[in-house]
Short mmCIF file of C-alpha atoms in Angstrom, two decimals:
data_model
loop_
_atom_site.label_atom_id
_atom_site.label_comp_id
_atom_site.label_asym_id
_atom_site.label_seq_id
_atom_site.Cartn_x
_atom_site.Cartn_y
_atom_site.Cartn_z
CA MET A 1 119.63 45.60 132.80
CA GLN A 2 121.00 46.13 129.27
CA THR A 3 124.91 46.59 128.75
CA ASP A 4 126.39 50.03 127.27
CA THR A 5 126.55 48.43 123.93
CA GLU A 6 122.95 47.40 123.78
CA TYR A 7 121.93 51.12 124.89
CA GLN A 8 124.47 52.01 121.90
CA LYS A 9 122.49 49.88 119.64
CA THR A 10 119.15 51.32 120.72
CA ILE A 11 120.32 54.83 120.27
CA GLU A 12 121.59 53.68 116.37
CA MET A 13 118.14 52.10 115.99
CA GLY A 14 116.34 55.25 117.13
CA PHE A 15 118.45 57.21 114.63
CA LYS A 16 117.76 54.82 111.94
CA ARG A 17 114.27 54.68 112.38
CA LEU A 18 114.38 58.48 112.32
CA ILE A 19 116.09 59.05 109.06
CA ASP A 20 113.74 55.82 107.51
CA SER A 21 110.91 58.18 108.70
CA LYS A 22 108.91 58.54 105.40
CA LYS A 23 107.47 61.96 106.96
CA ILE A 24 111.48 63.11 107.05
CA ARG A 25 111.85 61.73 103.51
CA SER A 26 108.80 63.61 102.22
CA PHE A 27 109.44 66.50 103.84
CA PHE A 28 113.08 66.58 102.40
CA ALA A 29 111.74 65.69 99.06
CA VAL A 30 109.50 68.62 98.70
CA PHE A 31 112.15 71.10 100.10
CA MET A 32 114.48 70.01 97.42
CA LEU A 33 111.60 70.28 94.86
CA LEU A 34 110.89 73.79 95.79
CA GLY A 35 114.57 74.80 96.09
CA THR A 36 115.25 73.62 92.65
CA ASN A 37 112.55 75.44 91.37
CA MET A 38 113.42 78.37 92.95
CA LEU A 39 117.07 78.35 91.53
CA MET A 40 115.99 77.79 88.23
CA ALA A 41 113.57 80.39 88.46
CA GLN A 42 116.37 82.84 89.80
CA THR A 43 118.91 81.40 87.00
CA THR A 44 116.20 82.16 84.36
CA ALA A 45 115.52 85.58 85.77
CA SER A 46 119.06 86.56 86.22
CA GLY A 47 119.49 85.99 82.46
CA SER A 48 116.87 89.01 81.81
CA ALA A 49 118.78 92.27 81.20
CA ALA A 50 115.79 94.13 82.36
CA GLN A 51 115.73 92.53 85.97
CA THR A 52 116.35 95.14 88.57
CA ASP A 53 118.29 94.60 92.02
CA ALA A 54 115.19 95.25 93.65
CA GLN A 55 113.39 92.50 91.59
CA LYS A 56 116.03 89.96 92.53
CA ALA A 57 115.44 90.99 96.43
CA ASP A 58 111.84 90.55 96.07
CA MET A 59 112.23 86.92 94.53
CA TRP A 60 113.77 85.86 97.82
CA THR A 61 110.87 87.45 99.86
CA GLY A 62 108.06 85.76 98.04
CA VAL A 63 105.80 82.79 98.75
CA ALA A 64 108.18 79.90 98.07
CA TYR A 65 110.94 81.57 100.12
CA TYR A 66 108.49 81.37 103.26
CA THR A 67 107.29 78.20 102.20
CA LEU A 68 110.86 76.53 102.34
CA LEU A 69 111.64 78.47 105.71
CA LEU A 70 108.38 76.71 106.97
CA LEU A 71 109.32 73.30 105.78
CA LEU A 72 112.75 73.65 107.19
CA LEU A 73 111.30 74.59 110.42
CA CYS A 74 108.90 71.85 110.74
CA ILE A 75 111.85 69.67 109.84
CA GLY A 76 113.83 71.00 112.43
CA VAL A 77 111.07 70.65 115.23
CA ALA A 78 110.61 66.99 113.94
CA VAL A 79 114.35 66.38 114.13
CA ILE A 80 114.68 67.78 117.77
CA GLY A 81 111.58 66.17 119.15
CA LYS A 82 112.75 62.60 117.69
CA ILE A 83 116.27 63.10 119.29
CA LEU A 84 114.39 64.40 122.66
CA LYS A 85 112.30 61.31 122.61
CA ILE A 86 115.03 58.69 121.93
CA TYR A 87 117.31 60.66 124.96
CA ASP A 88 114.22 60.06 126.98
CA LEU A 89 113.70 56.26 126.20
CA THR A 90 117.44 55.91 126.84
CA LEU A 91 117.19 57.48 130.45
CA GLN A 92 114.26 55.39 131.46
CA MET A 93 116.00 51.96 129.80
CA GLN A 94 118.76 52.79 132.51
CA GLY A 95 116.36 53.27 135.06
CA LYS A 96 116.76 57.15 135.51
CA LYS A 97 114.17 59.81 135.44
CA GLY A 98 113.10 60.77 132.26
CA ILE A 99 112.58 64.19 130.60
CA ASN A 100 110.10 66.17 132.39
CA TRP A 101 108.01 66.86 129.38
CA ASN A 102 105.38 69.25 131.67
CA ASN A 103 108.13 71.58 132.20
CA ILE A 104 109.15 71.52 128.34
CA ILE A 105 105.57 72.36 127.42
CA GLY A 106 105.02 74.88 129.83
CA VAL A 107 108.08 76.61 128.81
CA ILE A 108 107.10 76.23 125.27
CA CYS A 109 103.63 78.12 126.03
CA LEU A 110 105.50 81.04 127.84
CA LEU A 111 107.69 81.52 124.80
CA PHE A 112 104.83 81.14 122.58
CA LEU A 113 103.00 84.02 124.76
CA VAL A 114 105.97 86.18 124.53
CA ALA A 115 106.40 85.62 120.74
CA GLY A 116 102.82 85.86 119.90
CA MET A 117 102.63 89.46 121.94
CA TYR A 118 105.58 90.49 120.24
CA GLY A 119 103.97 89.38 116.61
CA ALA A 120 100.88 91.44 117.60
CA TYR A 121 102.92 94.34 118.40
CA TRP A 122 104.97 94.04 115.35
CA SER A 123 101.92 94.02 113.39
CA PHE A 124 100.46 96.87 114.71
CA ALA A 125 103.77 99.00 114.49
CA VAL A 126 104.72 97.84 111.08
CA GLN A 127 101.71 96.63 109.08
CA GLY A 128 99.67 99.63 111.05
CA SER A 129 101.92 102.20 109.49
CA GLY A 130 100.36 101.51 106.04
CA ILE A 131 96.84 102.45 107.57
CA LEU A 132 94.85 104.87 105.52
CA PRO A 133 95.01 108.73 106.54
CA GLU A 134 92.04 110.23 108.04
CA ALA A 135 88.52 109.75 106.18
CA ALA A 136 87.95 112.36 103.47
CA SER A 137 84.09 111.88 103.68
CA ALA A 138 81.37 112.99 106.16
CA HIS A 139 80.23 109.40 106.62
CA GLY A 140 83.81 108.00 106.94
CA VAL A 141 84.53 109.70 109.95
CA LYS A 142 81.81 107.57 111.44
CA ILE A 143 83.10 104.25 110.14
CA ASP A 144 86.41 104.95 111.40
CA PHE A 145 85.23 105.69 114.79
CA MET A 146 83.12 102.23 114.88
CA PHE A 147 86.13 100.40 113.60
CA TRP A 148 88.73 101.70 116.28
CA VAL A 149 85.96 101.09 118.93
CA THR A 150 85.38 97.37 117.69
CA THR A 151 89.61 97.05 117.43
CA ALA A 152 90.33 98.31 120.88
CA ILE A 153 87.53 96.16 122.66
CA THR A 154 88.56 92.92 120.60
CA MET A 155 92.51 93.90 121.44
CA VAL A 156 91.71 94.43 125.10
CA VAL A 157 89.96 90.91 124.95
CA PHE A 158 92.98 88.92 122.89
CA VAL A 159 95.50 90.23 125.18
CA ILE A 160 93.47 89.32 128.69
CA THR A 161 92.48 85.66 126.96
CA GLN A 162 96.00 84.95 125.82
CA VAL A 163 97.86 85.70 128.77
CA LEU A 164 95.24 83.68 131.09
CA LEU A 165 95.45 80.75 128.24
CA PHE A 166 99.45 80.55 128.06
CA GLY A 167 100.09 81.99 131.59
CA PHE A 168 97.86 79.26 133.28
CA ALA A 169 99.44 76.46 131.01
CA PHE A 170 102.85 77.38 132.38
CA LYS A 171 101.92 78.10 135.99
CA TYR A 172 99.60 75.04 136.46
CA ARG A 173 101.86 72.53 134.36
CA GLY A 174 101.50 69.13 135.56
CA SER A 175 103.77 68.16 138.58
CA ASP A 176 104.61 64.82 140.79
CA LYS A 177 103.52 67.05 144.11
CA ARG A 178 99.88 67.84 142.59
CA ARG A 179 97.11 66.60 140.35
CA GLY A 180 94.79 68.29 138.49
CA TYR A 181 91.24 69.23 140.15
CA TYR A 182 88.46 67.80 138.14
CA TYR A 183 86.04 70.76 137.98
CA PRO A 184 82.84 69.84 135.97
CA HIS A 185 80.44 72.85 136.02
CA ASN A 186 79.74 76.46 137.55
CA ASN A 187 76.52 77.96 136.73
CA THR A 188 78.41 81.36 137.81
CA ILE A 189 81.04 81.13 135.69
CA GLU A 190 79.15 80.30 132.65
CA LYS A 191 76.42 83.24 133.25
CA VAL A 192 79.57 85.45 133.28
CA TRP A 193 81.47 84.26 130.09
CA THR A 194 78.17 84.17 128.42
CA VAL A 195 76.29 87.30 129.59
CA ILE A 196 79.23 89.62 129.38
CA PRO A 197 80.25 88.88 125.60
CA ALA A 198 76.63 88.95 124.78
CA ILE A 199 76.30 92.61 126.54
CA VAL A 200 79.22 93.82 124.64
CA LEU A 201 78.43 92.46 121.20
CA THR A 202 74.82 93.75 121.50
CA ILE A 203 76.51 97.25 122.02
CA LEU A 204 78.50 96.79 118.95
CA VAL A 205 75.76 95.54 116.97
CA VAL A 206 73.60 98.24 118.04
CA PHE A 207 76.12 100.88 117.64
CA GLY A 208 77.18 99.64 114.13
CA PHE A 209 73.26 99.43 113.12
CA PHE A 210 72.78 103.12 113.78
CA THR A 211 76.24 104.02 112.03
CA TRP A 212 75.27 101.70 108.96
CA ARG A 213 71.66 103.44 108.92
CA SER A 214 73.14 106.95 108.72
CA VAL A 215 75.84 106.02 106.11
CA THR A 216 72.97 104.52 103.91
CA ASN A 217 70.55 107.19 104.21
CA THR A 218 69.58 107.52 100.51
CA ASP A 219 66.92 110.26 100.83
CA GLU A 220 66.84 112.52 97.89
CA VAL A 221 68.67 115.72 98.82
CA LYS A 222 68.52 118.92 96.72
CA GLY A 223 71.72 119.65 94.99
CA ASP A 224 72.94 116.02 94.63
CA ILE A 225 75.59 115.62 92.02
CA ASN A 226 74.61 112.47 89.91
CA ILE A 227 77.43 110.82 88.03
CA ASP A 228 77.49 107.97 86.11
CA VAL A 229 80.42 105.53 86.88
CA THR A 230 80.59 102.62 84.48
CA GLY A 231 83.19 99.49 84.92
CA HIS A 232 84.19 97.42 82.04
CA GLN A 233 87.51 95.26 81.40
CA PHE A 234 89.51 97.28 82.18
CA ALA A 235 88.64 100.67 82.77
CA TRP A 236 86.11 103.16 84.40
CA GLU A 237 84.00 105.51 82.15
CA LEU A 238 82.55 108.70 83.70
CA ARG A 239 79.27 110.70 82.67
CA TYR A 240 78.23 113.89 83.99
CA PRO A 241 74.88 115.88 83.71
CA GLY A 242 75.09 118.83 81.71
CA LYS A 243 73.27 122.47 82.32
CA ASP A 244 70.14 120.71 83.32
CA GLY A 245 71.94 118.60 86.08
CA LYS A 246 69.87 115.63 84.83
CA LEU A 247 71.61 112.49 83.41
CA GLY A 248 69.88 110.80 80.56
CA ALA A 249 68.61 107.13 81.13
CA VAL A 250 70.76 104.26 79.76
CA ASN A 251 70.00 100.84 78.32
CA TYR A 252 73.35 99.21 77.42
CA THR A 253 71.87 96.14 76.05
CA ALA A 254 69.65 98.03 73.62
CA PHE A 255 71.35 101.15 72.65
CA TYR A 256 75.28 100.22 72.61
CA THR A 257 77.22 101.02 69.49
CA ALA A 258 80.53 101.77 69.05
CA ALA A 259 79.95 105.83 69.46
CA ASN A 260 77.47 105.02 72.28
CA TYR A 261 79.51 102.93 74.43
CA LEU A 262 77.43 103.58 77.34
CA GLY A 263 74.19 102.67 75.73
CA VAL A 264 72.80 106.23 76.35
CA ASP A 265 69.22 106.37 75.62
CA PHE A 266 68.61 109.59 73.69
CA LYS A 267 64.79 108.99 73.52
CA ASP A 268 65.57 110.76 76.97
CA ARG A 269 65.84 114.46 76.39
CA ASN A 270 68.11 114.78 79.39
CA SER A 271 70.58 112.73 77.57
CA PHE A 272 71.60 115.44 75.07
CA ASP A 273 73.61 117.76 77.13
CA ASP A 274 75.33 115.06 79.13
CA LEU A 275 79.21 115.06 79.33
CA LYS A 276 81.88 112.65 79.44
CA ALA A 277 85.15 112.97 81.68
CA ASP A 278 88.42 111.31 82.21
CA THR A 279 88.80 112.43 85.96
CA LEU A 280 86.27 111.92 88.56
CA VAL A 281 86.18 115.49 89.93
CA MET A 282 83.72 116.45 93.20
CA PRO A 283 83.17 119.55 94.81
CA VAL A 284 83.97 119.61 98.53
CA GLY A 285 81.05 119.62 100.64
CA ARG A 286 78.27 118.48 98.32
CA SER A 287 76.33 115.26 98.23
CA ILE A 288 77.33 113.12 95.46
CA ARG A 289 75.78 110.19 93.97
CA LEU A 290 77.28 107.87 92.04
CA ASN A 291 75.25 105.84 89.77
CA ILE A 292 77.14 102.55 89.17
CA HIS A 293 76.88 100.18 85.98
CA ALA A 294 78.81 97.21 84.66
CA MET A 295 79.16 96.22 81.40
CA ASP A 296 80.51 92.59 81.47
CA VAL A 297 81.89 91.31 84.69
CA ILE A 298 81.13 92.19 88.47
CA HIS A 299 83.39 95.11 89.15
CA SER A 300 83.63 97.07 92.60
CA VAL A 301 83.51 100.76 93.10
CA TYR A 302 86.28 101.26 95.47
CA LEU A 303 87.27 105.00 97.01
CA PRO A 304 89.30 104.16 100.01
CA HIS A 305 90.13 107.44 101.29
CA PHE A 306 86.22 108.16 101.20
CA ARG A 307 85.27 104.71 102.78
CA VAL A 308 83.13 103.88 99.93
CA GLN A 309 82.96 100.71 98.02
CA LEU A 310 79.92 98.65 96.28
CA ASN A 311 79.86 96.34 93.50
CA ALA A 312 79.14 97.00 89.81
CA VAL A 313 76.75 93.96 88.56
CA PRO A 314 75.73 93.62 85.13
CA GLY A 315 72.14 94.48 84.73
CA LEU A 316 71.79 95.63 88.17
CA PRO A 317 72.33 98.94 88.69
CA THR A 318 73.31 100.42 91.95
CA PHE A 319 74.48 103.63 93.62
CA VAL A 320 76.12 105.10 96.64
CA LYS A 321 76.04 108.39 98.08
CA PHE A 322 78.56 110.49 100.15
CA VAL A 323 79.81 114.14 100.89
CA PRO A 324 83.72 114.60 100.41
CA THR A 325 85.14 116.84 103.09
CA ILE A 326 88.76 117.21 102.37
CA THR A 327 90.00 118.50 98.80
CA THR A 328 93.21 117.16 97.18
CA ALA A 329 95.03 120.27 98.01
CA GLU A 330 94.72 119.82 101.59
CA MET A 331 95.23 116.47 101.85
CA ARG A 332 98.52 116.86 100.05
CA ASN A 333 99.27 119.36 102.54
CA ARG A 334 98.39 117.19 105.34
CA LEU A 335 100.45 114.36 104.21
CA ASP A 336 103.06 116.48 103.02
CA ASN A 337 103.02 114.72 99.49
CA PRO A 338 102.61 117.06 96.64
CA THR A 339 101.87 114.39 94.09
CA PHE A 340 98.93 112.76 96.48
CA GLU A 341 95.92 111.64 94.40
CA TYR A 342 92.77 110.00 95.51
CA LEU A 343 91.95 106.97 93.56
CA LEU A 344 89.13 105.03 92.14
CA TYR A 345 90.01 101.26 92.18
CA CYS A 346 88.26 98.23 91.19
CA ASN A 347 88.10 95.69 94.24
CA LYS A 348 86.96 92.61 92.60
CA ILE A 349 89.62 90.47 90.51
CA CYS A 350 87.93 91.22 87.09
CA GLY A 351 90.07 89.52 84.95
CA GLY A 352 93.92 89.83 83.84
CA GLY A 353 93.93 93.86 83.53
CA HIS A 354 92.41 94.39 86.99
CA TYR A 355 95.45 95.79 88.55
CA ASN A 356 95.41 98.61 85.94
CA MET A 357 91.83 99.74 86.58
CA GLN A 358 92.34 103.01 88.24
CA LYS A 359 91.02 106.37 87.92
CA VAL A 360 92.04 109.53 89.41
CA VAL A 361 89.64 111.51 91.70
CA ARG A 362 89.83 115.02 92.52
CA VAL A 363 88.17 117.09 95.11
CA VAL A 364 88.08 120.67 94.64
CA THR A 365 86.29 123.81 95.53
CA GLU A 366 82.80 124.81 94.19
CA SER A 367 84.25 127.38 91.71
CA GLU A 368 86.79 125.07 90.51
CA TYR A 369 84.41 122.55 89.74
CA GLN A 370 82.45 124.72 87.74
CA ASP A 371 85.46 125.58 85.91
CA TRP A 372 86.39 122.33 85.22
CA LEU A 373 82.88 121.26 84.10
CA SER A 374 82.54 124.09 81.63
CA ARG A 375 85.37 122.38 79.85
CA GLN A 376 84.24 119.04 79.54
CA LYS A 377 83.46 117.24 76.09
CA PRO A 378 79.80 116.38 75.27
CA TYR A 379 79.15 112.62 75.29
CA LEU A 380 77.22 113.65 72.02
CA SER A 381 80.05 113.20 69.84
CA ASP A 382 79.96 114.18 65.98
CA GLN A 383 80.03 110.46 65.11
CA LEU A 384 77.12 109.83 67.54
CA LYS A 385 75.07 112.74 65.81
CA LYS A 386 75.58 111.14 62.32
CA GLU A 387 74.27 107.85 63.77
CA LEU A 388 71.38 109.57 65.19
CA LYS A 389 71.09 111.90 61.69
CA LEU A 390 71.26 114.70 64.35
CA ALA A 391 72.76 117.37 61.85
CA ASP A 392 73.08 120.27 64.29
CA ALA A 393 71.85 121.35 67.90
CA GLY A 394 68.78 123.16 66.47
CA GLN A 395 67.31 119.67 65.71
CA GLN A 396 67.90 117.88 68.95
CA LYS A 397 64.52 118.90 69.91
CA SER A 398 62.71 117.32 66.61
CA VAL A 399 65.08 114.27 67.11
CA ALA A 400 63.96 113.86 70.77
CA ASN A 401 60.52 114.20 70.03
CA ARG A 402 60.77 111.51 66.89
CA LEU A 403 62.44 108.97 69.08
CA ALA A 404 59.99 109.35 72.08
CA LEU A 405 57.16 108.63 69.76
CA ASN A 406 59.14 105.53 68.16
CA ASN A 407 59.47 104.38 71.68
#
């Protein structure tokens, strides 16, 4: 048997090993380094007169802040674990019963279950408040329904599995009064947890297939409004058809000039009355076809309120069709937000100015759309007319014929 002095020396040696641990020292070094960097950043930023109180507050809730908290938590857990381990060893050396680690792990599992469930609830309650409002397109309603059905099923499965996992770990934790039962195989259980998920997933896949098929039905519909959307660093360019209702062809690599920045092919007679626009305006209830182009890098047409997204790839024209169902004025009333605007975003990180690549989108009535369309300027500008040696509108037909012959 060891004396009290020997016990004390054993404990001191344990704490010394804890302090000398390379992992602890590494954590401490990283903690100090990040803390110093944060302090220097704060000092530098505080010297700027343009910095607001909100910006100072945001600095402490950034990535570095949460990284430091995580490291501090890891160090705290490691220290507590070492202390408990040393305490357990001293009890055993004194001939006493050591710490019941099974009970500790079981309680930790139970606490983790409670904390995890609260975290899931918090995620739905807080983060869920930022969810988009109702879909403003016909197909968006179907996509939302498919999304919520999938979410409900997976959420039920999540709750059941997590309760069973951590609940069983707590209830059936190790004990001196019972031993674990070795249960190698059971065909019935294997069939149940294989067949049921397979059936559920099959239903979801089939349901999603028919929903996606209806969304991507691109059959030509009489009355489609064709709008060209062209992305470049860092803006969207819009082109509407004129009175003929048809857009002229484009060939960016062949016809691009400073005036003809979209590369419109004026060998196509439909090009002469095309219009340019600064706002994406669409009439409610009409079928809209967005013809998507990119000049430089990959962009992505993203209209979240309409549940529309499709990449814009250089050299690979694509298109997407949808029917807007809620006007901008109606959505403002529903959200009680008089300044609300639909927006067209780029959903690809396309460069340093990506954040600013936005376009206002307006959904209006048919009469408002026709009135707006009548006030748009032609794409065929005076400078472009000079490049094409087109003196007046009366010569457009002859120029078109000449260009067609040269083609």
